[in-house]
Coordinates of C-alpha atoms in Angstrom, one line a residue:
Chain A
M1 CA 20.9 -7.8 11.2
E2 CA 23.6 -6.1 9.8
T3 CA 24.1 -3.5 7.1
N4 CA 27.0 -3.4 4.9
H5 CA 27.8 -0.1 3.1
L6 CA 24.0 0.2 2.6
T7 CA 23.4 3.2 -0.3
K8 CA 19.7 4.5 -1.2
R9 CA 19.5 7.2 -4.0
Y10 CA 16.4 8.6 -5.1
G11 CA 17.6 10.6 -8.0
R12 CA 20.9 12.2 -6.9
T13 CA 20.1 12.6 -3.5
A14 CA 21.2 9.7 -1.0
A15 CA 18.6 9.0 1.6
V16 CA 20.9 6.3 3.1
H17 CA 24.6 6.8 2.5
D18 CA 27.3 4.1 2.7
L19 CA 25.6 2.9 6.1
T20 CA 27.0 0.0 8.0
M21 CA 25.7 -0.8 11.5
A22 CA 25.0 -4.0 13.2
V23 CA 22.4 -5.0 15.8
P24 CA 23.0 -7.7 17.9
R25 CA 20.9 -10.7 19.0
G26 CA 18.7 -9.6 21.9
A27 CA 19.5 -6.1 21.7
V28 CA 17.0 -3.0 21.9
Y29 CA 19.0 -1.1 19.2
G30 CA 17.8 2.6 19.6
L31 CA 18.2 4.7 16.3
V32 CA 18.2 8.2 16.5
G33 CA 18.8 10.8 14.0
R34 CA 16.8 14.2 12.8
N35 CA 13.7 14.3 10.6
G36 CA 15.0 13.2 6.7
A37 CA 18.1 11.5 8.4
G38 CA 17.1 8.4 6.5
K39 CA 15.5 6.2 9.6
T40 CA 12.7 5.6 7.3
T41 CA 14.3 4.3 4.5
L42 CA 16.5 2.2 6.1
F43 CA 14.0 0.5 7.5
R44 CA 12.0 -0.2 4.2
L45 CA 15.3 -1.3 2.7
L46 CA 15.3 -3.7 5.7
C47 CA 11.9 -4.6 4.9
G48 CA 11.8 -5.1 1.2
L49 CA 9.8 -2.5 0.6
Q50 CA 12.8 -0.8 -1.6
R51 CA 15.7 -2.0 -2.9
P52 CA 19.2 -0.9 -2.2
S53 CA 21.1 1.4 -4.7
D54 CA 24.5 0.1 -3.6
G55 CA 25.9 -2.1 -0.6
G56 CA 23.7 -4.5 0.9
F57 CA 22.3 -6.1 4.3
S58 CA 21.7 -9.5 5.8
I59 CA 18.9 -10.8 8.3
C60 CA 19.5 -13.8 10.6
G61 CA 22.6 -14.3 8.3
V62 CA 21.4 -14.4 5.1
P63 CA 22.4 -11.6 2.4
H64 CA 19.6 -9.3 0.9
S65 CA 20.7 -10.7 -2.3
D66 CA 19.9 -14.3 -1.9
R67 CA 16.8 -15.7 -2.7
S68 CA 16.5 -17.2 0.5
I69 CA 15.9 -13.8 2.2
S70 CA 12.1 -14.4 1.9
R71 CA 12.7 -17.2 4.2
A72 CA 14.8 -15.3 6.6
R73 CA 12.2 -12.1 6.3
R74 CA 9.2 -14.5 7.7
R75 CA 11.6 -14.2 11.2
M76 CA 11.3 -10.5 11.1
G77 CA 8.2 -8.5 11.8
A78 CA 7.6 -4.6 11.4
V79 CA 5.5 -1.3 11.7
V80 CA 7.2 0.8 9.3
E81 CA 5.7 4.8 9.7
M82 CA 1.9 3.8 10.5
P83 CA 0.5 0.7 11.6
S84 CA -0.2 -1.6 8.4
I85 CA -3.8 -2.7 9.4
Y86 CA -6.9 -3.2 7.5
L87 CA -9.2 -0.4 9.1
D88 CA -12.5 -2.0 8.1
F89 CA -11.7 -4.8 9.9
S90 CA -11.9 -5.6 14.1
A91 CA -8.5 -6.9 15.6
R92 CA -9.1 -10.3 15.8
D93 CA -10.2 -10.3 11.6
N94 CA -6.4 -8.3 11.2
L95 CA -4.5 -11.2 12.9
R96 CA -6.8 -13.4 11.1
M97 CA -5.9 -11.8 7.9
Q98 CA -2.1 -12.0 8.7
Y99 CA -2.2 -15.8 10.1
R100 CA -3.4 -16.5 6.3
V101 CA -1.2 -14.7 5.1
L102 CA 2.0 -16.0 7.0
G103 CA -0.2 -19.7 6.3
L104 CA -0.5 -20.4 10.1
P105 CA -3.5 -22.2 11.4
E106 CA -6.0 -19.7 13.1
D107 CA -5.8 -21.4 16.8
G108 CA -5.5 -19.7 20.0
S109 CA -2.5 -17.8 19.6
I110 CA -4.3 -14.9 18.0
G111 CA -6.3 -14.6 21.4
E112 CA -2.4 -14.8 23.2
L113 CA -1.4 -12.2 20.8
L114 CA -4.8 -9.8 21.5
R115 CA -3.9 -10.0 25.3
L116 CA -0.2 -9.7 24.8
V117 CA -0.9 -6.2 23.2
G118 CA -4.2 -5.3 25.4
L119 CA -6.7 -5.3 23.0
S120 CA -8.8 -8.7 23.6
E121 CA -11.6 -6.5 24.9
T122 CA -12.0 -4.8 21.8
G123 CA -14.7 -7.3 19.9
E124 CA -15.8 -6.7 16.7
K125 CA -15.0 -3.1 17.0
R126 CA -13.4 -1.8 13.7
A127 CA -10.1 -0.5 13.7
R128 CA -11.4 2.6 12.2
N129 CA -12.9 3.5 15.3
F130 CA -9.8 2.6 17.5
S131 CA -7.3 5.3 19.2
L132 CA -4.1 5.6 17.7
G133 CA -2.6 4.0 20.6
M134 CA -4.7 1.1 20.1
R135 CA -4.0 1.0 16.3
Q136 CA -0.2 1.0 16.9
R137 CA -0.2 -1.8 19.3
L138 CA -2.4 -3.6 16.9
G139 CA 0.3 -3.1 14.4
I140 CA 2.9 -4.6 16.6
A141 CA 0.4 -7.4 16.8
V142 CA 0.5 -7.9 13.3
A143 CA 4.2 -7.8 13.4
L144 CA 4.6 -10.1 16.1
A145 CA 2.2 -12.6 14.2
G146 CA 4.5 -15.6 13.3
G147 CA 6.5 -15.0 16.4
P148 CA 9.4 -12.9 14.7
D149 CA 13.0 -13.1 16.4
L150 CA 13.7 -9.7 15.0
L151 CA 10.9 -6.8 15.4
L152 CA 11.6 -3.2 13.6
L153 CA 9.7 -0.4 15.5
D154 CA 9.5 2.8 13.1
E155 CA 8.3 6.0 15.5
P156 CA 6.1 3.3 17.6
T157 CA 5.2 6.4 20.4
N158 CA 4.5 8.8 17.8
G159 CA 1.3 10.6 18.1
L160 CA 0.3 8.5 21.9
D161 CA -0.6 10.2 24.8
P162 CA 1.8 10.0 28.1
E163 CA -0.3 6.7 29.2
G164 CA 0.2 5.0 25.9
I165 CA 3.9 5.7 25.6
I166 CA 4.0 4.3 29.2
E167 CA 2.1 0.9 27.8
M168 CA 4.4 1.1 24.8
R169 CA 7.7 1.0 26.6
E170 CA 6.3 -1.8 29.0
L171 CA 5.1 -3.9 25.8
I172 CA 8.8 -3.4 24.3
L173 CA 10.5 -4.1 27.5
K174 CA 8.3 -7.2 27.6
L175 CA 8.9 -8.5 24.2
N176 CA 12.6 -8.0 24.5
R177 CA 12.7 -9.5 27.7
E178 CA 9.9 -12.4 28.1
K179 CA 9.8 -13.3 24.5
G180 CA 13.6 -12.6 23.8
I181 CA 12.9 -10.3 20.3
T182 CA 15.7 -8.4 19.1
L183 CA 14.5 -4.9 18.1
L184 CA 15.2 -2.1 16.2
I185 CA 13.2 1.2 17.2
S186 CA 13.7 4.9 16.4
S187 CA 12.1 7.4 17.9
H188 CA 11.7 11.0 18.3
I189 CA 11.4 10.8 22.2
L190 CA 15.0 10.4 23.3
D191 CA 14.3 9.9 26.8
E192 CA 11.5 7.1 26.1
L193 CA 14.6 5.8 23.9
A194 CA 16.9 5.7 26.6
K195 CA 14.6 3.8 28.9
V196 CA 14.5 1.0 26.6
S197 CA 17.5 0.5 24.4
T198 CA 20.6 -1.5 25.1
H199 CA 22.8 0.1 22.0
Y200 CA 22.0 3.4 19.8
G201 CA 23.2 4.3 16.3
F202 CA 23.3 7.8 15.4
L203 CA 22.3 8.7 11.8
E204 CA 22.7 12.1 10.3
H205 CA 22.2 12.4 6.5
G206 CA 21.9 8.9 5.7
S207 CA 24.7 8.1 7.8
L208 CA 25.8 6.2 10.6
V209 CA 27.8 9.2 12.8
R210 CA 28.2 6.5 15.9
E211 CA 26.9 3.3 17.2
M212 CA 27.7 2.4 20.2
S213 CA 26.1 0.3 23.7
A214 CA 24.0 1.9 26.7
E215 CA 27.0 1.5 29.0
T216 CA 29.8 3.5 26.7
L217 CA 26.9 6.0 26.3
R218 CA 26.8 6.0 30.0
A219 CA 30.2 6.3 30.7
A220 CA 30.6 8.8 27.8
S221 CA 27.9 10.9 29.3
S222 CA 30.0 11.9 32.5
K223 CA 28.3 13.6 35.5
R224 CA 29.2 17.5 36.0
L225 CA 28.2 20.5 38.2
A226 CA 26.7 23.5 37.1
V227 CA 27.8 26.5 39.0
T228 CA 27.1 30.3 38.8
V229 CA 30.0 32.4 40.3
S230 CA 31.2 36.1 40.5
D231 CA 34.2 35.7 38.2
T232 CA 34.5 33.1 35.5
A233 CA 38.4 34.2 35.1
A234 CA 39.0 33.3 39.0
L235 CA 37.4 29.9 39.2
A236 CA 39.3 28.8 36.1
R237 CA 42.3 29.7 37.5
A238 CA 41.4 27.4 40.6
L239 CA 39.6 24.7 38.9
D240 CA 43.1 24.5 36.5
S241 CA 45.2 24.3 40.4
L242 CA 42.9 21.4 41.3
G243 CA 43.5 19.8 37.7
V244 CA 39.6 19.3 36.9
R245 CA 38.2 19.1 33.8
Y246 CA 35.7 22.5 32.7
E247 CA 33.8 24.2 30.5
I248 CA 33.1 28.0 31.0
T249 CA 29.2 27.9 30.0
G250 CA 28.7 31.9 29.9
K251 CA 29.9 35.5 31.7
N252 CA 28.8 33.7 35.1
G253 CA 28.5 29.7 34.3
A254 CA 30.7 26.9 34.2
D255 CA 30.3 23.4 33.8
I256 CA 32.6 21.1 36.2
F257 CA 32.8 17.2 34.8
G258 CA 33.9 14.7 37.1
E259 CA 33.6 14.2 41.2
I260 CA 34.6 17.2 43.3
G261 CA 33.2 18.0 46.9
L262 CA 31.4 21.3 47.2
S263 CA 33.4 22.7 49.9
R264 CA 36.7 22.0 48.7
L265 CA 35.9 23.8 45.2
A266 CA 34.3 26.7 47.4
E267 CA 37.8 27.0 49.4
A268 CA 39.4 27.1 46.2
A269 CA 37.5 29.4 44.1
K270 CA 37.6 31.9 47.4
R271 CA 41.7 31.3 47.5
E272 CA 41.5 32.7 43.8
G273 CA 38.7 35.6 44.6
A274 CA 35.8 34.3 43.3
E275 CA 32.4 33.3 45.0
I276 CA 30.0 30.6 43.9
F277 CA 26.6 31.6 44.1
S278 CA 24.8 28.2 43.3
A279 CA 26.0 24.7 42.2
E280 CA 23.7 22.2 40.8
N281 CA 24.6 18.7 39.8
R282 CA 23.4 17.3 36.1
S283 CA 23.6 14.2 34.4
E284 CA 23.8 13.8 30.7
T285 CA 21.2 12.3 28.8
L286 CA 20.5 10.9 25.7
E287 CA 19.4 14.2 24.2
G288 CA 22.1 16.0 25.7
Y289 CA 24.5 13.6 24.2
F290 CA 22.7 13.7 20.7
M291 CA 22.7 17.7 20.5
D292 CA 26.6 17.3 21.6
L293 CA 27.1 14.8 18.8
L294 CA 25.2 16.3 16.1
G295 CA 24.6 20.0 16.8
G296 CA 21.6 22.2 17.8
G297 CA 18.8 22.5 15.3
G298 CA 16.3 20.3 13.6
N299 CA 14.8 18.0 15.3
A300 CA 15.9 14.6 16.7
Chain B
M1 CA 0.7 -17.8 -3.4
R2 CA -1.9 -20.3 -1.6
E3 CA -1.8 -18.3 1.5
L4 CA -1.9 -15.1 -0.2
L5 CA -5.2 -16.1 -2.3
S6 CA -6.6 -17.2 1.1
A7 CA -5.9 -14.0 2.6
M8 CA -7.2 -12.1 -0.3
A9 CA -10.2 -14.0 -0.8
L10 CA -11.3 -13.2 3.0
R11 CA -10.9 -9.5 2.4
L12 CA -13.0 -9.8 -0.7
R13 CA -15.6 -11.1 1.3
R14 CA -15.6 -8.8 3.6
S15 CA -15.2 -6.0 1.3
G16 CA -18.0 -3.3 1.8
I17 CA -16.7 -1.8 -1.6
F18 CA -16.8 -5.0 -3.8
W19 CA -20.6 -5.5 -2.2
A20 CA -21.4 -2.1 -3.1
C21 CA -20.7 -2.1 -6.3
C22 CA -21.9 -6.0 -6.9
F23 CA -25.1 -4.3 -5.9
A24 CA -24.8 -1.1 -7.9
G25 CA -24.0 -3.8 -11.0
L26 CA -27.4 -5.6 -10.2
L27 CA -29.3 -2.4 -10.2
I28 CA -27.8 -0.6 -12.8
A29 CA -28.5 -3.6 -15.2
A30 CA -32.2 -4.2 -13.6
C31 CA -32.9 -0.5 -14.4
A32 CA -31.4 -0.1 -18.1
S33 CA -33.3 -3.8 -18.5
L34 CA -36.5 -2.7 -17.6
G35 CA -36.5 0.5 -19.3
N36 CA -35.6 -1.3 -22.7
G37 CA -38.5 -4.0 -21.7
F38 CA -40.9 -1.1 -21.1
S39 CA -40.3 1.0 -24.2
D40 CA -40.9 -2.8 -26.2
V41 CA -44.2 -2.9 -24.4
H42 CA -45.0 0.6 -25.2
A43 CA -43.7 0.3 -29.3
Q44 CA -45.6 -3.0 -29.3
E45 CA -48.9 -1.2 -28.2
M46 CA -48.2 2.1 -30.5
F47 CA -47.0 0.4 -33.9
N48 CA -47.3 -3.4 -33.0
D49 CA -43.7 -4.1 -33.0
P50 CA -42.2 -7.3 -31.9
L51 CA -41.0 -7.6 -28.7
R52 CA -37.1 -7.9 -28.6
P53 CA -35.9 -11.0 -27.0
L54 CA -34.7 -11.1 -23.5
N55 CA -31.0 -11.6 -24.5
V56 CA -30.7 -8.7 -26.0
D57 CA -32.0 -6.4 -22.9
L58 CA -30.1 -8.7 -20.9
L59 CA -26.8 -7.8 -23.1
E60 CA -27.6 -4.3 -23.3
M61 CA -25.4 -3.2 -20.6
T62 CA -22.8 -4.8 -21.4
P63 CA -20.4 -2.2 -23.1
F64 CA -20.6 -0.4 -19.9
L65 CA -19.3 -3.5 -17.7
G66 CA -15.6 -1.9 -17.9
F67 CA -16.9 1.3 -15.9
L68 CA -17.9 -0.7 -12.8
A69 CA -14.4 -3.1 -12.8
A70 CA -12.6 0.4 -13.0
V71 CA -14.1 1.6 -10.1
A72 CA -14.4 -1.8 -8.1
V73 CA -11.0 -3.1 -8.5
P74 CA -8.7 0.3 -7.7
L75 CA -10.7 0.7 -4.9
F76 CA -10.2 -2.8 -3.6
L77 CA -6.4 -3.2 -4.4
G78 CA -6.1 0.6 -3.6
A79 CA -6.9 0.0 0.0
E80 CA -3.5 -1.9 0.4
Y81 CA -1.4 1.2 -0.4
G82 CA -4.3 3.3 1.6
D83 CA -3.7 1.1 4.6
G84 CA -0.3 0.0 4.2
T85 CA -1.3 -3.8 4.4
I86 CA 0.8 -4.6 1.1
R87 CA 3.9 -4.3 3.3
N88 CA 2.7 -6.7 5.8
K89 CA 2.8 -9.7 2.5
V90 CA 6.0 -8.3 1.6
I91 CA 7.8 -8.5 4.9
A92 CA 6.1 -11.6 5.6
G93 CA 8.5 -12.5 2.5
H94 CA 6.1 -13.6 -0.3
R95 CA 7.8 -12.8 -4.0
R96 CA 6.3 -9.8 -5.5
E97 CA 5.0 -11.6 -8.5
H98 CA 3.1 -13.7 -6.0
I99 CA 1.7 -10.7 -4.5
Y100 CA 0.7 -9.1 -7.7
L101 CA -0.5 -12.4 -9.3
A102 CA -2.9 -13.1 -6.2
N103 CA -4.5 -9.7 -6.2
L104 CA -5.2 -10.1 -10.6
F105 CA -6.8 -13.6 -9.6
V106 CA -9.3 -12.6 -7.1
G107 CA -9.8 -9.1 -8.9
T108 CA -10.7 -11.7 -12.0
L109 CA -13.5 -13.2 -9.4
A110 CA -14.3 -10.1 -8.2
G111 CA -15.0 -9.1 -11.9
W112 CA -16.8 -12.3 -12.9
A113 CA -19.4 -11.9 -9.6
L114 CA -20.1 -8.2 -10.7
L115 CA -20.3 -9.7 -14.4
L116 CA -22.7 -12.5 -12.6
C117 CA -24.8 -9.7 -10.8
A118 CA -25.3 -7.4 -14.0
L119 CA -26.5 -10.6 -16.1
V120 CA -29.1 -11.2 -12.7
G121 CA -30.0 -7.4 -12.5
G122 CA -30.7 -8.0 -16.8
C123 CA -33.3 -10.4 -16.2
A124 CA -35.3 -8.0 -14.6
A125 CA -37.1 -7.7 -17.9
A126 CA -38.1 -11.2 -18.2
P127 CA -41.8 -10.5 -18.4
L128 CA -41.6 -7.7 -20.4
A129 CA -39.6 -9.7 -23.2
A130 CA -39.7 -12.3 -26.1
E131 CA -38.3 -15.7 -25.7
W132 CA -34.3 -16.4 -24.9
A133 CA -33.6 -16.1 -29.1
L134 CA -30.0 -18.0 -28.5
S135 CA -28.7 -21.0 -28.9
L136 CA -27.6 -23.3 -26.1
S137 CA -24.1 -22.9 -27.6
D138 CA -24.1 -19.1 -28.7
T139 CA -25.6 -18.4 -25.2
L140 CA -22.3 -20.4 -23.7
L141 CA -20.1 -18.9 -25.7
T142 CA -21.4 -15.1 -25.2
F143 CA -21.1 -15.5 -21.7
L144 CA -17.6 -17.3 -22.0
G145 CA -16.6 -14.2 -24.0
L146 CA -18.2 -11.6 -21.5
A147 CA -16.1 -13.7 -18.9
L148 CA -13.1 -13.1 -20.8
S149 CA -13.1 -9.5 -21.8
T150 CA -14.2 -8.7 -18.1
A151 CA -10.7 -10.7 -17.0
V152 CA -9.1 -8.4 -19.6
Y153 CA -10.3 -5.7 -17.9
V154 CA -9.7 -6.7 -14.5
S155 CA -6.2 -7.5 -15.6
L156 CA -5.7 -3.8 -17.0
F157 CA -7.2 -2.0 -13.5
T158 CA -5.0 -4.6 -11.7
L159 CA -1.8 -3.1 -13.4
V160 CA -3.1 0.5 -13.0
S161 CA -4.0 0.2 -9.3
M162 CA -0.4 -2.0 -8.4
L163 CA 1.5 0.6 -10.0
L164 CA -0.4 3.8 -9.0
P165 CA -0.1 3.7 -5.0
R166 CA -1.9 6.9 -4.8
R167 CA -5.3 5.9 -3.8
A168 CA -7.2 8.8 -5.6
A169 CA -5.4 8.3 -8.7
A170 CA -5.9 4.7 -9.9
P171 CA -9.4 4.5 -9.9
V172 CA -9.7 8.4 -11.8
V173 CA -6.8 6.5 -14.2
S174 CA -8.9 3.6 -14.7
L175 CA -12.0 5.2 -15.0
L176 CA -10.6 7.3 -18.0
L177 CA -9.0 4.2 -18.9
A178 CA -12.5 2.2 -19.2
L179 CA -13.9 5.7 -21.1
G180 CA -11.0 5.6 -23.5
L181 CA -11.1 1.9 -24.5
L182 CA -15.2 2.4 -24.8
F183 CA -14.8 5.3 -27.0
A184 CA -12.0 3.7 -29.6
G185 CA -14.3 0.2 -29.4
S186 CA -17.8 2.4 -30.3
Y187 CA -15.9 4.7 -32.8
L188 CA -14.2 1.8 -34.9
F189 CA -17.6 -0.5 -34.8
N190 CA -19.3 2.4 -36.0
L191 CA -16.8 3.1 -38.8
L192 CA -16.8 -0.9 -39.8
A193 CA -20.3 -0.8 -39.8
E194 CA -20.7 2.3 -42.3
P195 CA -22.4 0.4 -45.8
E196 CA -20.5 0.8 -48.4
T197 CA -23.1 2.9 -50.4
V198 CA -25.9 5.3 -49.0
Q199 CA -29.6 6.4 -50.3
F200 CA -29.7 10.2 -50.4
A201 CA -33.3 11.7 -50.4
V202 CA -33.5 15.0 -52.3
I203 CA -36.4 17.5 -50.8
T204 CA -37.1 19.8 -53.7
A205 CA -38.4 23.4 -53.6
D206 CA -42.3 22.0 -53.9
R207 CA -42.2 19.2 -51.0
F208 CA -41.7 16.9 -53.2
T209 CA -39.1 14.0 -52.3
I210 CA -37.1 11.9 -55.0
P211 CA -35.4 9.1 -54.1
A212 CA -31.9 9.3 -55.7
E213 CA -29.5 6.5 -57.0
P214 CA -27.6 5.1 -54.1
Q215 CA -24.3 7.2 -53.6
P216 CA -20.8 5.6 -52.3
N217 CA -20.7 6.2 -48.5
P218 CA -17.6 8.9 -47.9
D219 CA -17.5 7.0 -44.0
Y220 CA -16.9 3.6 -45.6
I221 CA -13.4 1.8 -44.9
P222 CA -13.2 -0.2 -48.0
P223 CA -11.4 -3.9 -48.0
G224 CA -7.8 -3.5 -47.6
L225 CA -5.1 -3.4 -44.6
T226 CA -6.9 -0.3 -42.5
R227 CA -10.0 -2.1 -42.6
R228 CA -8.2 -5.5 -41.5
L229 CA -6.2 -3.8 -38.8
M230 CA -9.8 -1.7 -37.5
E231 CA -11.7 -4.9 -37.5
F232 CA -8.8 -6.9 -35.6
A233 CA -8.4 -3.8 -32.9
V234 CA -12.2 -4.2 -32.3
R235 CA -12.0 -7.9 -31.8
V236 CA -9.3 -7.7 -29.6
L237 CA -10.0 -4.5 -27.7
P238 CA -12.4 -5.8 -24.5
S239 CA -14.6 -3.0 -25.2
G240 CA -15.0 -3.7 -28.9
Q241 CA -15.6 -7.5 -28.0
A242 CA -18.4 -6.3 -25.3
I243 CA -19.7 -3.7 -28.4
R244 CA -19.8 -6.9 -30.4
I245 CA -21.7 -9.1 -28.1
N246 CA -24.4 -5.9 -27.3
Q247 CA -25.0 -6.2 -31.2
E248 CA -25.8 -10.0 -31.3
I249 CA -22.2 -11.1 -32.7
V250 CA -21.6 -14.1 -31.0
P251 CA -17.6 -14.1 -29.7
T252 CA -15.5 -17.1 -32.0
A253 CA -11.9 -18.8 -31.0
F254 CA -10.1 -15.3 -32.3
E255 CA -11.7 -13.2 -29.4
F256 CA -11.0 -15.7 -26.9
A257 CA -7.7 -16.3 -28.0
A258 CA -7.0 -12.4 -28.0
S259 CA -8.3 -12.3 -24.4
A260 CA -6.4 -15.1 -23.2
V261 CA -3.4 -13.4 -24.9
L262 CA -4.1 -9.8 -23.6
Y263 CA -5.0 -11.0 -19.4
V264 CA -1.5 -13.1 -19.9
L265 CA 0.5 -10.2 -21.3
T266 CA -0.7 -7.6 -19.1
A267 CA -0.2 -9.8 -15.9
V268 CA 3.2 -10.1 -16.6
I269 CA 3.8 -6.7 -17.6
G270 CA 2.3 -5.6 -14.5
A271 CA 3.9 -8.4 -12.3
A272 CA 7.5 -7.4 -14.2
L273 CA 7.2 -3.6 -13.1
F274 CA 5.8 -4.4 -9.8
Q275 CA 9.3 -6.3 -9.0
N276 CA 11.0 -3.2 -9.0
K277 CA 8.7 -0.8 -7.7
D278 CA 9.6 1.3 -4.1
I279 CA 7.0 0.8 -1.8
N280 CA 6.2 3.4 1.1

């Protein structure tokens, strides 16, 4: 799936602006951005629910303006914002409906899908009486009907309890690893996203600020040592003499990047007249990277 | 398209709203018909009036069919937006005009089912009414006219429901539309029914009444363009057609053609507007 200078305007406001990105086959692509960054609008555009104001996108190599995009969409499933399910139907009947929509025979695969998402024991219980997590999983089962190659999940962990979040994570990994499904996922819970994503895209004001693989992010997010010292000026002199990259974070605090032995650091600091009170190893998280990239404030 | 029709038909069968509306139609028609039947029997006992034929009681509620459709169609289709399931159809690669038409066709089936329930309910007065007074051909033409005007109502309300995604707005707008159509239809029909002259009675001071000469009726619409246009409107509007049927005027090919044109026209406009509609 690729977008090419994709733009969606509502009046004068551009919800998605000149967005160019690519989701590689087999990837779990994590889309990161604040509220209103354009994540859901992007999903709506890709699903054909709304039309681009400018630019375009392609799914499985078929451009959105091509008449055969409808056929290409059959290879994709999506849950946008909330699960699209009939609340007065049972889980099985919801899948039966979607099978009819897709023109598929109602065979044993409905049972398989229910087992896959852990809803095979719900019987005739209506979706109205499901928990949020169960509805979310049913929404994914509906999206999986027809065996898509690409799955779009907009905030799949929204409102889930910790157990539900873990189940969702396991389901996403299972779909990617066992079924070979490519996933495009947006989530506010960045730590969760970091556990499943192989690629990331950072959205801000409808534009892609950065796109990178998980390996690149790991390399970019170097480890750091957070220290508190008696004199940061003296510590700075010591670190300069050692040729180590650092950042003074406060009156008595500093972050030191790269590998350095603690005794060697303490010795150098002592030579310059500084005493180290504490030192703690920290590694950069996706959240930290996001905050560094897009700045504080707002919600991820 | 076939897949969508099959899915919507399954949904209609399982729809609580649809069955509730069918039951309501049956009940309302039965109550209205029985009320008329008992009043006829009472009039016969008191004044020796003849009983009205069953077809009059049966068709008593035809002008109100629009209201049943105005409730059923937006609630049924509104759930597609409310539950977000309309998105599944777009994402599954169905063309938007097919989604619109599948909803319209299944909605029309639902409208005819409501009509059938109302007619069955109307039969409740059978023991209290005189024999059916319409010939077989007139009966068939009347039922066909009712079916087509119901389809036009469904098409109008489908258009409203598919273009107004807010679940609460569509039923309100549809009910107002049904009310407006009923008001327009009955107003025009009554104006056209005004006699050319009216006979006034003069009441004198000593309470003697003297029949006066017939006077020209100021509300009478004389033959001409205005009257032709009003007649055209009454025969084209679904509410006007339903009122005419209620007044035992058997519909003709003109009414059938008008309903067919209105049905197709609203379907084409609705499908075209739905093509470019943003869905959330």
